[in-house]
Amino acid sequence: EELTTFSFAAATSLNFGTVGILVGQYGFDAYSEQKIGLSYARLLTSYLAISGQFDVLGFKIDGFGNNYSYTVEVGLYSKLSDQVHLAAHIFNPTSSKLSDEEELDSRIKIGVRYIPSNKVDFFTEIEKIIDRSVQIKLGAEYAVLDNLDLMAGANLE
């Protein structure tokens, strides 16, 4: 039994925004997760963008059968300056469930990207999954050469 991951995504810009599709699968014979997402994103101003995605989530567990759930995702992105970018993402704000007994996590993420020079970027992300502790993720990226970046990060709970 091999663990496999498959994903495909495509997007196209239209006059009224950008639309996209995402198809993904993760797992092995006894357990697998599937996701199909239809998304829409739009620039509201030169420094503010909003996005939304409708998801169909599938789960298969041997001995328990298949379950499907539906949820949405919402994103917000702002370029506060050339050096500071801010983003927020909410997954499952509707508190959709996998089944009567199984909750589907709702989560909120807020991230900041700081670009002090054309060679260095710093990243911070704060993630809160409902009913769990906050996670803080820190990262740095250094452009060693034009096509080579060195990256490091840490996940703090």
GROMACS .gro file of C-alpha atoms in nm:
model
  157
    1GLU     CA    1   0.000   0.000   0.000
    2GLU     CA    2   0.157   0.321  -0.120
    3LEU     CA    3   0.072   0.664   0.007
    4THR     CA    4  -0.006   0.884  -0.293
    5THR     CA    5  -0.082   1.248  -0.349
    6PHE     CA    6  -0.233   1.391  -0.665
    7SER     CA    7  -0.334   1.749  -0.733
    8PHE     CA    8  -0.432   1.958  -1.030
    9ALA     CA    9  -0.518   2.326  -1.039
   10ALA     CA   10  -0.599   2.569  -1.317
   11ALA     CA   11  -0.708   2.931  -1.325
   12THR     CA   12  -0.794   3.185  -1.589
   13SER     CA   13  -0.846   3.559  -1.578
   14LEU     CA   14  -1.172   3.697  -1.709
   15ASN     CA   15  -1.302   4.055  -1.734
   16PHE     CA   16  -1.477   4.025  -1.397
   17GLY     CA   17  -1.203   3.842  -1.200
   18THR     CA   18  -1.023   3.510  -1.197
   19VAL     CA   19  -1.189   3.169  -1.179
   20GLY     CA   20  -1.020   2.844  -1.093
   21ILE     CA   21  -1.060   2.475  -1.025
   22LEU     CA   22  -0.870   2.246  -0.790
   23VAL     CA   23  -0.881   1.866  -0.781
   24GLY     CA   24  -0.680   1.670  -0.527
   25GLN     CA   25  -0.650   1.327  -0.370
   26TYR     CA   26  -0.439   1.201  -0.082
   27GLY     CA   27  -0.414   0.860   0.080
   28PHE     CA   28  -0.382   0.488   0.015
   29ASP     CA   29  -0.615   0.188  -0.032
   30ALA     CA   30  -0.759   0.185   0.322
   31TYR     CA   31  -0.792   0.563   0.365
   32SER     CA   32  -0.819   0.851   0.120
   33GLU     CA   33  -0.927   1.214   0.104
   34GLN     CA   34  -1.053   1.393  -0.207
   35LYS     CA   35  -1.112   1.763  -0.268
   36ILE     CA   36  -1.271   1.949  -0.557
   37GLY     CA   37  -1.275   2.326  -0.533
   38LEU     CA   38  -1.425   2.596  -0.755
   39SER     CA   39  -1.282   2.940  -0.684
   40TYR     CA   40  -1.326   3.304  -0.772
   41ALA     CA   41  -1.090   3.594  -0.696
   42ARG     CA   42  -1.106   3.962  -0.772
   43LEU     CA   43  -0.897   4.274  -0.722
   44LEU     CA   44  -1.110   4.528  -0.540
   45THR     CA   45  -0.843   4.801  -0.555
   46SER     CA   46  -0.478   4.812  -0.657
   47TYR     CA   47  -0.383   4.697  -0.307
   48LEU     CA   48  -0.677   4.476  -0.198
   49ALA     CA   49  -0.803   4.140  -0.332
   50ILE     CA   50  -1.070   3.898  -0.213
   51SER     CA   51  -1.133   3.533  -0.299
   52GLY     CA   52  -1.379   3.256  -0.228
   53GLN     CA   53  -1.392   2.886  -0.296
   54PHE     CA   54  -1.666   2.622  -0.279
   55ASP     CA   55  -1.532   2.280  -0.178
   56VAL     CA   56  -1.661   1.926  -0.211
   57LEU     CA   57  -1.467   1.703   0.029
   58GLY     CA   58  -1.471   1.324   0.014
   59PHE     CA   59  -1.337   1.076   0.267
   60LYS     CA   60  -1.309   0.698   0.228
   61ILE     CA   61  -1.217   0.469   0.517
   62ASP     CA   62  -1.224   0.090   0.479
   63GLY     CA   63  -1.492  -0.055   0.702
   64PHE     CA   64  -1.673   0.280   0.738
   65GLY     CA   65  -1.756   0.369   0.378
   66ASN     CA   66  -1.753   0.707   0.205
   67ASN     CA   67  -1.854   1.045   0.343
   68TYR     CA   68  -1.892   1.372   0.155
   69SER     CA   69  -1.909   1.723   0.291
   70TYR     CA   70  -1.940   2.070   0.144
   71THR     CA   71  -1.783   2.389   0.270
   72VAL     CA   72  -1.641   2.723   0.163
   73GLU     CA   73  -1.314   2.911   0.199
   74VAL     CA   74  -1.267   3.288   0.199
   75GLY     CA   75  -0.943   3.481   0.151
   76LEU     CA   76  -0.832   3.843   0.172
   77TYR     CA   77  -0.499   3.985   0.052
   78SER     CA   78  -0.363   4.335   0.095
   79LYS     CA   79  -0.040   4.490  -0.024
   80LEU     CA   80   0.003   4.747   0.252
   81SER     CA   81   0.329   4.870   0.099
   82ASP     CA   82   0.604   4.737  -0.129
   83GLN     CA   83   0.763   4.583   0.181
   84VAL     CA   84   0.459   4.458   0.378
   85HIS     CA   85   0.190   4.219   0.254
   86LEU     CA   86  -0.099   4.092   0.470
   87ALA     CA   87  -0.329   3.796   0.404
   88ALA     CA   88  -0.613   3.619   0.584
   89HIS     CA   89  -0.782   3.285   0.511
   90ILE     CA   90  -1.089   3.125   0.665
   91PHE     CA   91  -1.168   2.757   0.601
   92ASN     CA   92  -1.509   2.610   0.685
   93PRO     CA   93  -1.674   2.916   0.845
   94THR     CA   94  -2.005   2.728   0.810
   95SER     CA   95  -1.891   2.457   1.058
   96SER     CA   96  -1.976   2.181   0.811
   97LYS     CA   97  -1.946   1.826   0.945
   98LEU     CA   98  -1.811   1.504   0.794
   99SER     CA   99  -2.083   1.303   0.965
  100ASP     CA  100  -2.307   1.322   1.272
  101GLU     CA  101  -2.012   1.216   1.490
  102GLU     CA  102  -1.720   1.380   1.307
  103GLU     CA  103  -1.648   1.753   1.290
  104LEU     CA  104  -1.470   1.919   0.999
  105ASP     CA  105  -1.214   2.163   1.142
  106SER     CA  106  -1.282   2.533   1.104
  107ARG     CA  107  -0.964   2.738   1.085
  108ILE     CA  108  -0.848   3.096   1.054
  109LYS     CA  109  -0.504   3.199   0.928
  110ILE     CA  110  -0.344   3.542   0.921
  111GLY     CA  111  -0.007   3.592   0.754
  112VAL     CA  112   0.240   3.874   0.704
  113ARG     CA  113   0.523   3.892   0.452
  114TYR     CA  114   0.798   4.147   0.513
  115ILE     CA  115   1.042   4.222   0.229
  116PRO     CA  116   1.333   4.430   0.361
  117SER     CA  117   1.542   4.387   0.042
  118ASN     CA  118   1.528   4.220  -0.298
  119LYS     CA  119   1.717   3.920  -0.154
  120VAL     CA  120   1.544   3.860   0.181
  121ASP     CA  121   1.182   3.787   0.279
  122PHE     CA  122   1.042   3.715   0.627
  123PHE     CA  123   0.711   3.538   0.687
  124THR     CA  124   0.483   3.503   0.989
  125GLU     CA  125   0.159   3.307   1.003
  126ILE     CA  126  -0.080   3.268   1.294
  127GLU     CA  127  -0.325   2.978   1.261
  128LYS     CA  128  -0.618   2.902   1.490
  129ILE     CA  129  -0.812   2.580   1.449
  130ILE     CA  130  -1.131   2.599   1.653
  131ASP     CA  131  -1.095   2.403   1.982
  132ARG     CA  132  -0.715   2.381   1.947
  133SER     CA  133  -0.423   2.598   2.053
  134VAL     CA  134  -0.283   2.873   1.832
  135GLN     CA  135   0.008   2.784   1.604
  136ILE     CA  136   0.268   3.042   1.505
  137LYS     CA  137   0.479   2.975   1.198
  138LEU     CA  138   0.792   3.176   1.116
  139GLY     CA  139   0.999   3.164   0.800
  140ALA     CA  140   1.278   3.333   0.610
  141GLU     CA  141   1.386   3.318   0.248
  142TYR     CA  142   1.720   3.429   0.106
  143ALA     CA  143   1.787   3.456  -0.270
  144VAL     CA  144   2.133   3.302  -0.305
  145LEU     CA  145   2.126   3.318  -0.687
  146ASP     CA  146   1.863   3.412  -0.946
  147ASN     CA  147   1.717   3.060  -0.947
  148LEU     CA  148   1.825   2.939  -0.602
  149ASP     CA  149   1.661   3.037  -0.273
  150LEU     CA  150   1.751   2.920   0.075
  151MET     CA  151   1.449   2.882   0.303
  152ALA     CA  152   1.410   2.805   0.673
  153GLY     CA  153   1.114   2.799   0.907
  154ALA     CA  154   0.978   2.698   1.244
  155ASN     CA  155   0.638   2.598   1.377
  156LEU     CA  156   0.566   2.708   1.735
  157GLU     CA  157   0.271   2.586   1.942
   0.00000   0.00000   0.00000
